[in-house]
JSON list of C-alpha atoms in Angstrom, two decimals:
[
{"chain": "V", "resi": 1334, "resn": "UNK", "atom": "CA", "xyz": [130.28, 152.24, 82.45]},
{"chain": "V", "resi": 1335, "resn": "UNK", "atom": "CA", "xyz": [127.01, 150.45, 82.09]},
{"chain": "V", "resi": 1336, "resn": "UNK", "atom": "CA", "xyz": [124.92, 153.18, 81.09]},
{"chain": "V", "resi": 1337, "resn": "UNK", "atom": "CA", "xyz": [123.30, 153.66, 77.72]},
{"chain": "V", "resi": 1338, "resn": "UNK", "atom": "CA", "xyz": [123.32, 157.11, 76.23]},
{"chain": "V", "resi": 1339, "resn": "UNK", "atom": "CA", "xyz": [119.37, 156.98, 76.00]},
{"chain": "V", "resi": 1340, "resn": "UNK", "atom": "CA", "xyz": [119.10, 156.30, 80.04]},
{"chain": "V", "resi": 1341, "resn": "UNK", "atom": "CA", "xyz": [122.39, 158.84, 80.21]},
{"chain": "V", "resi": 1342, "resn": "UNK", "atom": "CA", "xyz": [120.22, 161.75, 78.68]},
{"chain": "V", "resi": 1343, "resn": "UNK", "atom": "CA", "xyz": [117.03, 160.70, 80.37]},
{"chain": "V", "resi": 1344, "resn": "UNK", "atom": "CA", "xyz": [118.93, 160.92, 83.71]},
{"chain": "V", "resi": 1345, "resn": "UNK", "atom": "CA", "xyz": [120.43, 164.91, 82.40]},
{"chain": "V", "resi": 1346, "resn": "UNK", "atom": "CA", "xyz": [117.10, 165.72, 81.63]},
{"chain": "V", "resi": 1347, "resn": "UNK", "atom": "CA", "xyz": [115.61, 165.03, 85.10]},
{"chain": "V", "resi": 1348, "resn": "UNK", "atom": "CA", "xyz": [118.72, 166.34, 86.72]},
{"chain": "V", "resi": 1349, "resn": "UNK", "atom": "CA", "xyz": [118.08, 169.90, 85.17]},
{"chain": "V", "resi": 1350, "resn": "UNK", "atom": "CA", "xyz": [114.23, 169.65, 85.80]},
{"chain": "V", "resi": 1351, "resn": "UNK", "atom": "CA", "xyz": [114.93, 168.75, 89.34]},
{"chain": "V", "resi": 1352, "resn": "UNK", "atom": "CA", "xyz": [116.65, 171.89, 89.76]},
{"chain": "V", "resi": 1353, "resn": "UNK", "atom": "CA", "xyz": [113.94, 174.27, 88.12]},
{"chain": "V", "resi": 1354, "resn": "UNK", "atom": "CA", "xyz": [110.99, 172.45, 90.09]},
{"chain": "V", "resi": 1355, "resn": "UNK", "atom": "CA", "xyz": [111.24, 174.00, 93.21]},
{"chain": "V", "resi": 1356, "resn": "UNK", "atom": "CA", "xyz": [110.86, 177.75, 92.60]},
{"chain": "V", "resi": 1357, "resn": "UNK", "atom": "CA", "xyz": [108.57, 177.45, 90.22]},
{"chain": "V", "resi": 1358, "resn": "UNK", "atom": "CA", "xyz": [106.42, 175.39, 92.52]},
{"chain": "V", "resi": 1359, "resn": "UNK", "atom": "CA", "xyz": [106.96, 178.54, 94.82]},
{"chain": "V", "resi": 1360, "resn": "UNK", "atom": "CA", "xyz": [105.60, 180.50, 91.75]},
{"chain": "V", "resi": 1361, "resn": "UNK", "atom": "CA", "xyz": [102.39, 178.79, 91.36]},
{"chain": "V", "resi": 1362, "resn": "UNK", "atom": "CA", "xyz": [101.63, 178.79, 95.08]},
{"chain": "V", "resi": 1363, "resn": "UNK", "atom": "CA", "xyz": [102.49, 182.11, 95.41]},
{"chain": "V", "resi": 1364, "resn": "UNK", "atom": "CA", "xyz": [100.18, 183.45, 92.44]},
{"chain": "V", "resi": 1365, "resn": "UNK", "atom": "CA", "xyz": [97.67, 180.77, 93.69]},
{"chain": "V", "resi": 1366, "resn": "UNK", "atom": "CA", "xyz": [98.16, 183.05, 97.47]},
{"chain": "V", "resi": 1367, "resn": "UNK", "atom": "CA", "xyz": [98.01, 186.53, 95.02]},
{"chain": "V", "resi": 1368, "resn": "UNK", "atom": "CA", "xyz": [94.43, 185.35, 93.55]},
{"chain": "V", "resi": 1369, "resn": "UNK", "atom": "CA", "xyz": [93.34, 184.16, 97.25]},
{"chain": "V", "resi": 1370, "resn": "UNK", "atom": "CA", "xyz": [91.41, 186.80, 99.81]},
{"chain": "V", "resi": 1371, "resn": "UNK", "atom": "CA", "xyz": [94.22, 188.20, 102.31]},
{"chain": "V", "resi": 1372, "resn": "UNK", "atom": "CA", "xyz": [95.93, 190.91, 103.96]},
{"chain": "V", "resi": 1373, "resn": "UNK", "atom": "CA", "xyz": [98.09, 193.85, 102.18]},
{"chain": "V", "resi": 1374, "resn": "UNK", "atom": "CA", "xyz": [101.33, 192.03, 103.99]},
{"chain": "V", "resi": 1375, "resn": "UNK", "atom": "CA", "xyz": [100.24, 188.38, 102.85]},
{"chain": "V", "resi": 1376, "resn": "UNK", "atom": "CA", "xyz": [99.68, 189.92, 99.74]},
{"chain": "V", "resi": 1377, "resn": "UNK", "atom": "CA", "xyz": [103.46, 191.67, 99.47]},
{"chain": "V", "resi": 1378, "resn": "UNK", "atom": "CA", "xyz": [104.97, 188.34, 100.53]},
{"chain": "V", "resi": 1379, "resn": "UNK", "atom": "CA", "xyz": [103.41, 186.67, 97.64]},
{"chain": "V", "resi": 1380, "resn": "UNK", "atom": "CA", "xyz": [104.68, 189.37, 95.32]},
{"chain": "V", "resi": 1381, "resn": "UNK", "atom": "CA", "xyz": [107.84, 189.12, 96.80]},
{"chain": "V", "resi": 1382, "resn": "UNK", "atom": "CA", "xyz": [108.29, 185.56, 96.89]},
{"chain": "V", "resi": 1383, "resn": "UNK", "atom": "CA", "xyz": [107.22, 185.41, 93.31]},
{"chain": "V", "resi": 1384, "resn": "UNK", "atom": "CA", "xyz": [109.42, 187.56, 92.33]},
{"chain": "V", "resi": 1385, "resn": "UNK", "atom": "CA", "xyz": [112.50, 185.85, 93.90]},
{"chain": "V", "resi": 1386, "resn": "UNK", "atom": "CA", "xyz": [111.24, 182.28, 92.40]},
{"chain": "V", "resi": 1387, "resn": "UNK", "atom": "CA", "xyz": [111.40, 184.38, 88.85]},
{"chain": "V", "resi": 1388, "resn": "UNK", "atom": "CA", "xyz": [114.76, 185.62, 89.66]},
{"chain": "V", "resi": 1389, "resn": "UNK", "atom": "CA", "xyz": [115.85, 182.03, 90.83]},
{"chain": "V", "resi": 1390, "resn": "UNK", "atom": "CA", "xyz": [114.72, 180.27, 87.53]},
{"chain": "V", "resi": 1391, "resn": "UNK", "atom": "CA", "xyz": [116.43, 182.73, 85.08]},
{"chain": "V", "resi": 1392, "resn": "UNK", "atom": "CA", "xyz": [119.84, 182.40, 86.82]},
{"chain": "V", "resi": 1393, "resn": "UNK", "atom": "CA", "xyz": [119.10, 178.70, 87.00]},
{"chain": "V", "resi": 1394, "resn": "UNK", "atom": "CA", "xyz": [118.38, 178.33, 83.27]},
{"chain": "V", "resi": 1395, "resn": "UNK", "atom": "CA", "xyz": [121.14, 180.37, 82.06]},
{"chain": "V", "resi": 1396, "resn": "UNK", "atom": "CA", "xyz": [123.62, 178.72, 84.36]},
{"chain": "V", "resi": 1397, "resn": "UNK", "atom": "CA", "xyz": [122.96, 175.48, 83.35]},
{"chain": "V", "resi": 1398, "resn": "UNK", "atom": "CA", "xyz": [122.32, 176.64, 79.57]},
{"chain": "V", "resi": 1399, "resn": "UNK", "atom": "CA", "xyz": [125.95, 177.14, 79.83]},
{"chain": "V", "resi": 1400, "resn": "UNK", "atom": "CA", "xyz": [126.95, 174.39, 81.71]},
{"chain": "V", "resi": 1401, "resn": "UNK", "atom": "CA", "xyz": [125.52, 171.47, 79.93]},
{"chain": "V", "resi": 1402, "resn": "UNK", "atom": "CA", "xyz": [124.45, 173.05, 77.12]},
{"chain": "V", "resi": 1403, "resn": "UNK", "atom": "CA", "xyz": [125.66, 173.81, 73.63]},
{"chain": "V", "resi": 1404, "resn": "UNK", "atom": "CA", "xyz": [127.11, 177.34, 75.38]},
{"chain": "V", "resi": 1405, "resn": "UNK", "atom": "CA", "xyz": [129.88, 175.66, 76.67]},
{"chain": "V", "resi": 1406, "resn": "UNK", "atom": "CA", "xyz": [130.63, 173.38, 73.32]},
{"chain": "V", "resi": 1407, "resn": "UNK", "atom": "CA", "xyz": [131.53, 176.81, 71.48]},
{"chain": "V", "resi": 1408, "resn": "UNK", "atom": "CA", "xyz": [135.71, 177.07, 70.46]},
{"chain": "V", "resi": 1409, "resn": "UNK", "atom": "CA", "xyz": [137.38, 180.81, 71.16]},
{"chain": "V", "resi": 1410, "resn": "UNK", "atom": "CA", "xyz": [137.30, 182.47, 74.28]},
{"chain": "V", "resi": 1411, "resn": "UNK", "atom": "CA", "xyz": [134.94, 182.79, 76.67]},
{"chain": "V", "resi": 1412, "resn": "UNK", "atom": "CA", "xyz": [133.90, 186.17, 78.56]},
{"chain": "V", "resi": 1413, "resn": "UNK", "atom": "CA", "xyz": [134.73, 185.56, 82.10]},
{"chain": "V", "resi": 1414, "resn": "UNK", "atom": "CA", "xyz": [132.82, 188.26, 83.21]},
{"chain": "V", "resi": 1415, "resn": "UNK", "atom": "CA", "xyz": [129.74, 186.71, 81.93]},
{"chain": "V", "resi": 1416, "resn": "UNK", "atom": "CA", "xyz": [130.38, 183.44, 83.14]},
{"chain": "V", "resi": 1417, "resn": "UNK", "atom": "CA", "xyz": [131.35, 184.53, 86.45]},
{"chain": "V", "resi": 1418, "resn": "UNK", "atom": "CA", "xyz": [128.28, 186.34, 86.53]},
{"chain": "V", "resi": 1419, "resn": "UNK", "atom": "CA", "xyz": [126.26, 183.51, 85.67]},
{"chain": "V", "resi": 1420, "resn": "UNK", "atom": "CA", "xyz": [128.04, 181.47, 88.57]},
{"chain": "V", "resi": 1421, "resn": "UNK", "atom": "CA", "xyz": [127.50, 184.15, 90.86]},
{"chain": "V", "resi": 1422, "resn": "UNK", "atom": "CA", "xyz": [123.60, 184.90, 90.17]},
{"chain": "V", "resi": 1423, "resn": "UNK", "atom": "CA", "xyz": [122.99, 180.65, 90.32]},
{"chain": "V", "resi": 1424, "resn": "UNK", "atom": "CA", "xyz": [125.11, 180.77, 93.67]},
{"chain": "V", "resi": 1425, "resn": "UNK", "atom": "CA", "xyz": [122.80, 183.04, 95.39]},
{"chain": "V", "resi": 1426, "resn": "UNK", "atom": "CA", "xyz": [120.13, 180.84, 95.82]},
{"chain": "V", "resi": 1427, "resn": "UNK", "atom": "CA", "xyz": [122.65, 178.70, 97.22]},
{"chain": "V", "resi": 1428, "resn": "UNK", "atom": "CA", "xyz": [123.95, 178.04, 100.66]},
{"chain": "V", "resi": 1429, "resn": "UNK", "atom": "CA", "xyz": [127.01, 178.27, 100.08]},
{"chain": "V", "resi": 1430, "resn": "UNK", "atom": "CA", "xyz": [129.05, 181.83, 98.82]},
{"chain": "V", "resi": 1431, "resn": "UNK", "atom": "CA", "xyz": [131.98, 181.41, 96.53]},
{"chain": "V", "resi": 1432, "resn": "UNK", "atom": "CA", "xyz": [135.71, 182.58, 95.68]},
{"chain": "V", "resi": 1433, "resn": "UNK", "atom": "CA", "xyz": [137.37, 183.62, 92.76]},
{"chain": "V", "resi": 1434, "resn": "UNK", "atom": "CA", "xyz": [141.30, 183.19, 91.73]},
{"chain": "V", "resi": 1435, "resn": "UNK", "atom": "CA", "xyz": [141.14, 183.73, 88.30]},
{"chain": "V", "resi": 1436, "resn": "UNK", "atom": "CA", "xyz": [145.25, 183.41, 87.58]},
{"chain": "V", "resi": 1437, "resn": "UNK", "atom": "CA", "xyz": [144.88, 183.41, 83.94]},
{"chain": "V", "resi": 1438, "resn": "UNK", "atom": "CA", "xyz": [144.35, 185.96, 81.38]},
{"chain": "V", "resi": 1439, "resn": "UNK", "atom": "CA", "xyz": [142.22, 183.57, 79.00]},
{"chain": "V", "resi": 1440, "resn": "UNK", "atom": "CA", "xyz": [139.36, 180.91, 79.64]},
{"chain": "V", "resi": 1441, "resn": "UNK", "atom": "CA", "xyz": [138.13, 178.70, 76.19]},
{"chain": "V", "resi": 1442, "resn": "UNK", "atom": "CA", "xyz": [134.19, 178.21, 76.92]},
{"chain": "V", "resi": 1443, "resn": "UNK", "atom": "CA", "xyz": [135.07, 174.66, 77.94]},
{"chain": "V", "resi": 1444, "resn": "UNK", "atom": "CA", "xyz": [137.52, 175.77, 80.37]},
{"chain": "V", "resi": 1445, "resn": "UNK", "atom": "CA", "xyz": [134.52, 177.68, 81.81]},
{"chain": "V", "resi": 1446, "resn": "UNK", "atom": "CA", "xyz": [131.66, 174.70, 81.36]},
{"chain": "V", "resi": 1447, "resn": "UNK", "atom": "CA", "xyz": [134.30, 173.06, 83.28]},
{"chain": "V", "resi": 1448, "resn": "UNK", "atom": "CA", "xyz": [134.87, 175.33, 85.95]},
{"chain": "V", "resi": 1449, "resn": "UNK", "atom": "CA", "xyz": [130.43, 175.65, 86.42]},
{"chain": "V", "resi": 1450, "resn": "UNK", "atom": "CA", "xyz": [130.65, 171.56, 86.49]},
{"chain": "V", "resi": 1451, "resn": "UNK", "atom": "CA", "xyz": [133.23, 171.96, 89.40]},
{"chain": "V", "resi": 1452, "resn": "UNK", "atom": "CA", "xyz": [131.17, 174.46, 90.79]},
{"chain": "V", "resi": 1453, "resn": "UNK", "atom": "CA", "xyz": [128.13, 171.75, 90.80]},
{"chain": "V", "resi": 1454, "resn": "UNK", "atom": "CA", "xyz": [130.31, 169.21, 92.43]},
{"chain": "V", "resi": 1455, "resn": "UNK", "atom": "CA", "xyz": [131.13, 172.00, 95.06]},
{"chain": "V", "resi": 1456, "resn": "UNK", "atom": "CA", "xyz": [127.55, 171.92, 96.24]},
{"chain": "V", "resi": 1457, "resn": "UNK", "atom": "CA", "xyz": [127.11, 168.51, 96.76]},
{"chain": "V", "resi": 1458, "resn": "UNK", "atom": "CA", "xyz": [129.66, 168.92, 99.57]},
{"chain": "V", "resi": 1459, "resn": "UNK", "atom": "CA", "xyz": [128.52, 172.26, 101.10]},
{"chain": "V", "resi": 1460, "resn": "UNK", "atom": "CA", "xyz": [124.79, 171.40, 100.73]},
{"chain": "V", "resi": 1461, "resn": "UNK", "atom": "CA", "xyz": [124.79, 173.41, 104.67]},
{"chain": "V", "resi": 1462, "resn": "UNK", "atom": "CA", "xyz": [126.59, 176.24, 103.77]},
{"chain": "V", "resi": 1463, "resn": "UNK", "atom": "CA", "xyz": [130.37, 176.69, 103.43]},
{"chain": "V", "resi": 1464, "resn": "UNK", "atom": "CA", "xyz": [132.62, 178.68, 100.74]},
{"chain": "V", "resi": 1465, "resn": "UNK", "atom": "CA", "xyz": [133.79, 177.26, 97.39]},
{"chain": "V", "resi": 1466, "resn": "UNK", "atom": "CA", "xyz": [136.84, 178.34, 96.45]},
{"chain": "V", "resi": 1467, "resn": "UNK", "atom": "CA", "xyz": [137.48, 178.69, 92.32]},
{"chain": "V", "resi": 1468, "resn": "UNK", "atom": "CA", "xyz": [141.52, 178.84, 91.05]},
{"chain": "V", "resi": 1469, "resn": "UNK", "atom": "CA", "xyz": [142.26, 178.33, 88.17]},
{"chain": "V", "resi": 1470, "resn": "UNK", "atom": "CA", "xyz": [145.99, 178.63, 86.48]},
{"chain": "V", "resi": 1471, "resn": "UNK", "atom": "CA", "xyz": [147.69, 177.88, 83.37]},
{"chain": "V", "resi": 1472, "resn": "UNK", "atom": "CA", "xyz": [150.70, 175.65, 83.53]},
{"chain": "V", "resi": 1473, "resn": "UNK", "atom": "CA", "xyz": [153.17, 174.32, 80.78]},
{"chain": "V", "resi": 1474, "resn": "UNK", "atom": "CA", "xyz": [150.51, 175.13, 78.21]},
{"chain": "V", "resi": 1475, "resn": "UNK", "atom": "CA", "xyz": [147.29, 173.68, 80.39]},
{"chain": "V", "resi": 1476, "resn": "UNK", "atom": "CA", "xyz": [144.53, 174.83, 82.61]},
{"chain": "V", "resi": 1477, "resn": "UNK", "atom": "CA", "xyz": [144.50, 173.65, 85.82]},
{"chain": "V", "resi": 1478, "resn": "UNK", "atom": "CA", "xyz": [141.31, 174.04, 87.76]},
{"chain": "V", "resi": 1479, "resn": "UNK", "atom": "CA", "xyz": [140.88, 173.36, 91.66]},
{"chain": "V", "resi": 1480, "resn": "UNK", "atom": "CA", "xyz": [137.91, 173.95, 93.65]},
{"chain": "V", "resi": 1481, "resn": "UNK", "atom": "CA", "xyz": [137.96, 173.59, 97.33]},
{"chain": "V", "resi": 1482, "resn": "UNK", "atom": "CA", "xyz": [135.03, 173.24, 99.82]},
{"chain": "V", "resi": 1483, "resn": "UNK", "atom": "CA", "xyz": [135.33, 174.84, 103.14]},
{"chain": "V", "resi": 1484, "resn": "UNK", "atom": "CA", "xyz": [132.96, 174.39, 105.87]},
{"chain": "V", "resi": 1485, "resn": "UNK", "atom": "CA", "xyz": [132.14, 173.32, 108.88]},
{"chain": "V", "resi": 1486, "resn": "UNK", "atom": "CA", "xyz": [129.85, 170.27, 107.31]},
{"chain": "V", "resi": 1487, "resn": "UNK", "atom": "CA", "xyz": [131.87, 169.82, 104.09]},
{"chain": "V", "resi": 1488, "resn": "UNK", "atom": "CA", "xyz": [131.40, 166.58, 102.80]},
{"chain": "V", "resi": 1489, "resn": "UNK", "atom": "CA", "xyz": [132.87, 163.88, 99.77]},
{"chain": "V", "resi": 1490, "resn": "UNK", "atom": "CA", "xyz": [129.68, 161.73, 99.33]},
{"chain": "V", "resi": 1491, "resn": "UNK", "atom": "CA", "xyz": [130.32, 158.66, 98.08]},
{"chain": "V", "resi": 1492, "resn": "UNK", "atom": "CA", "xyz": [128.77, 158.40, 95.10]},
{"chain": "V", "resi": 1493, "resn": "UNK", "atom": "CA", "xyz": [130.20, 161.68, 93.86]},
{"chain": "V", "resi": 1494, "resn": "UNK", "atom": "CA", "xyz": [133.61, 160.32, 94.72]},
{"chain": "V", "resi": 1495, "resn": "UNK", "atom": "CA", "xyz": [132.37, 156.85, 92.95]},
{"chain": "V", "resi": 1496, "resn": "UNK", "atom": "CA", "xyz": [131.08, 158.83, 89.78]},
{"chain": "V", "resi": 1497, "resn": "UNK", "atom": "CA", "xyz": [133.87, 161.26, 89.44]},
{"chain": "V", "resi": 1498, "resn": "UNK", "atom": "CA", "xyz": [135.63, 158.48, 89.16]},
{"chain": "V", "resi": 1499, "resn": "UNK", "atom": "CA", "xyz": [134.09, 157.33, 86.31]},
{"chain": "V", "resi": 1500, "resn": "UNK", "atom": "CA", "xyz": [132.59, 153.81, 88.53]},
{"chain": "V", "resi": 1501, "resn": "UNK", "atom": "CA", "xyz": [128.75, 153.28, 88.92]},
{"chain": "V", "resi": 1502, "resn": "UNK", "atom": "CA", "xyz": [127.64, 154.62, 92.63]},
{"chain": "V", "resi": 1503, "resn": "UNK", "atom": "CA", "xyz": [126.66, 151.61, 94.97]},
{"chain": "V", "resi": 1504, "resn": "UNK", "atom": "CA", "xyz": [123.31, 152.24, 94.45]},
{"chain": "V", "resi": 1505, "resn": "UNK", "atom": "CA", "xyz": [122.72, 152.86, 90.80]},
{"chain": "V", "resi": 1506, "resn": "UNK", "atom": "CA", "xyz": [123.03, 156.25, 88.72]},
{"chain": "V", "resi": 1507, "resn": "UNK", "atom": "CA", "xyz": [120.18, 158.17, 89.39]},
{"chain": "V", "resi": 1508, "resn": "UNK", "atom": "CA", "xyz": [119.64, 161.85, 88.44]},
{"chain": "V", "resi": 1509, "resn": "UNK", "atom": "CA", "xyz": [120.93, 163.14, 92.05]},
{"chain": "V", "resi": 1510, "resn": "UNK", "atom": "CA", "xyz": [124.44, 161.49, 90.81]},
{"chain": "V", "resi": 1511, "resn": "UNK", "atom": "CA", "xyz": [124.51, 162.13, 87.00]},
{"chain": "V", "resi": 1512, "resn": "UNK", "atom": "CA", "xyz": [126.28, 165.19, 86.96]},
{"chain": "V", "resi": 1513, "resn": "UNK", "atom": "CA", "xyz": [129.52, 163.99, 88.61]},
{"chain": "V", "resi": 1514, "resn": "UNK", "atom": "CA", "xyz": [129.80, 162.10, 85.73]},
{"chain": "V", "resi": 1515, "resn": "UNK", "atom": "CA", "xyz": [129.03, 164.57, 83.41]},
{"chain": "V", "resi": 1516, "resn": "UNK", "atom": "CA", "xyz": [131.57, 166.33, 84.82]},
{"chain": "V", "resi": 1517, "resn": "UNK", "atom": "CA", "xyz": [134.16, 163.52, 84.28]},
{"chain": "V", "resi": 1518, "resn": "UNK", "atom": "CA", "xyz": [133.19, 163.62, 80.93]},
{"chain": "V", "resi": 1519, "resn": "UNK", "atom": "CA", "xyz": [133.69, 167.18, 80.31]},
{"chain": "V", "resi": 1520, "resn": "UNK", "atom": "CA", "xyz": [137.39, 166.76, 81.53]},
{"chain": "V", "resi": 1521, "resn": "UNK", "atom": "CA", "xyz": [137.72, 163.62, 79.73]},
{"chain": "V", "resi": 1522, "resn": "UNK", "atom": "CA", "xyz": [136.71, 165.67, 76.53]},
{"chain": "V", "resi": 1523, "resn": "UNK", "atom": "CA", "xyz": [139.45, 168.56, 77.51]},
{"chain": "V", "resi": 1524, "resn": "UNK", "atom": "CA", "xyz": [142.15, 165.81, 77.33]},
{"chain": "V", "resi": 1525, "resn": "UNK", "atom": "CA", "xyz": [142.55, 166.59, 81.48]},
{"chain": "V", "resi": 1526, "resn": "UNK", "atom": "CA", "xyz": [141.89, 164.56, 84.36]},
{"chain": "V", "resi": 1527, "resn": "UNK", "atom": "CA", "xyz": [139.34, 165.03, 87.12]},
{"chain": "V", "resi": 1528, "resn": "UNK", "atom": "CA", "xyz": [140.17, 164.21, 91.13]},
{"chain": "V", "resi": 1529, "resn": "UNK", "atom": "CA", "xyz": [137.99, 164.40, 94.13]},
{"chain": "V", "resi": 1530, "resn": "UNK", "atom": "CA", "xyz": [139.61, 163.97, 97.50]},
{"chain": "V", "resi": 1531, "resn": "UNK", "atom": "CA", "xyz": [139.10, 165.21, 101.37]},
{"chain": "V", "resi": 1532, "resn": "UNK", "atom": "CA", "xyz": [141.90, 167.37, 102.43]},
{"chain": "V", "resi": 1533, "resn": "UNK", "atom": "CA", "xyz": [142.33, 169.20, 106.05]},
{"chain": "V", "resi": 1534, "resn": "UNK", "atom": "CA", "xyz": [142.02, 171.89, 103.78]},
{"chain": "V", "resi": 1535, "resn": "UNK", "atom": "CA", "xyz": [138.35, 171.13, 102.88]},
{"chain": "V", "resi": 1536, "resn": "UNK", "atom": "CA", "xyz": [137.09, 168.93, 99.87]},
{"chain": "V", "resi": 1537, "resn": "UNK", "atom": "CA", "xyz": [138.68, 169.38, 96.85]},
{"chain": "V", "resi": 1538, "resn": "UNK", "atom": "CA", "xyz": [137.95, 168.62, 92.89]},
{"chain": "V", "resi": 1539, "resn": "UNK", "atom": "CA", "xyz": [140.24, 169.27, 90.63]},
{"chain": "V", "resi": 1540, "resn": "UNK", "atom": "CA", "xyz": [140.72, 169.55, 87.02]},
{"chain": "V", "resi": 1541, "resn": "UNK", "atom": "CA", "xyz": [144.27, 169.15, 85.63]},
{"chain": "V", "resi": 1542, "resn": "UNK", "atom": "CA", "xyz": [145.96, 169.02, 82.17]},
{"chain": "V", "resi": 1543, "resn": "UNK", "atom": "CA", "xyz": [143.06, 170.92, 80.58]},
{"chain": "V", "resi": 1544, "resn": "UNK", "atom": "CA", "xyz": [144.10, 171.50, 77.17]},
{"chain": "V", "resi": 1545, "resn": "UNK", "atom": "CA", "xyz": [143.54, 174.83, 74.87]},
{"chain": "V", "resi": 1546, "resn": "UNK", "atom": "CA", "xyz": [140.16, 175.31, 72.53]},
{"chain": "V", "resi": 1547, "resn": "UNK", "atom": "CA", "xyz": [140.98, 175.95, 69.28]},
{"chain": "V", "resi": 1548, "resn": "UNK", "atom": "CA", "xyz": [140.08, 179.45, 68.41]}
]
């Protein structure tokens, strides 16, 4: 890869920005439409919207706290309930819904920044709605993760495919592309390997040959 780690982390840092820069746009204009004259229903769509851009950066933070952050870099096990719930709560601003097969009674907490990196590469292909389906299993001593896209505009973009694959996309890494390879990384770091292919099942990333945290 031709990419520094200085111009890797700048491009992380603008990815996660990117993602918090919208709502809270919606904040500001929506306290900007609280503090202009209007009517008591102008007035309780501000409030509301507001409140939802709130509710959108909090699950968007702690998401991606866990995701990319040191969260996910811890050794034991994780709580799947709280990472699930984290998934869930960053999904609903989403288009998409998702789909849970949990077939394993233990997740380390990179097992589960895996499974949220998946998750990410699931909504670059079902950026107009769809479901992303989440299994996981444990096999001969591995995880095995495999996330499929269903919909009816489910896509592989290229430069996801490119970047998962550890190559540079055609045009460059910029921060729309950076977190396929992240992603890579993360499985690279688990000892597994990472696969993104188009199926007549839907689009499908998987993680394979994940190997146990340490406790």
């Amino acid at each position: 890869m031709n990419l520094d780690p200085a111009r890797f982390a700048s491009l992380i840092a603008a990815r996660l920005c990117h993602d918090i820069v919208s709502p809270a746009a919606t904040m500001s204009l929506s306290l900007e439409m609280l503090d202009s004259p209007g009517s008591p229903e102008e007035k309780a769509h501000s409030e509301r919207t507001l409140r939802e851009g709130a509710q959108s950066i909090a699950a968007t933070l702690q998401f991606l706290r866990y995701a990319f952050g040191s969260m996910g870099l811890q050794p034991g096990t994780a709580d799947a309930h709280q990472f699930r719930k984290l998934t869930d709560e960053y999904i609903r601003f989403h288009k998409p819904s998702v789909e849970w097969d949990l077939g394993t009674a233990e997740l380390g907490f990179g097992h589960a920044r895996m499974v949220m990196n998946l998750v990410l590469l699931g909504l670059t292909a079902t950026v107009r709605g769809g479901v992303i389906h989440i299994r996981v299993r444990e096999e001969g001593g591995v995880k095995n993760i495999v996330v499929t896209c269903k919909g009816d505009r489910a896509l592989l973009k290229d430069d996801v495919a490119r970047a998962v694959a550890g190559d540079e996309p055609e045009n460059g890494w910029r921060p729309e592309n950076i977190q396929p390879l992240f992603a890579k990384m993360t499985c690279d770091g688990l000892g597994g390997t990472l696969l993104a292919k188009t199926t007549p099942d839907g689009i499908v990333f998987m993680a394979t040959g994940l190997r146990q945290q340490s406790a």
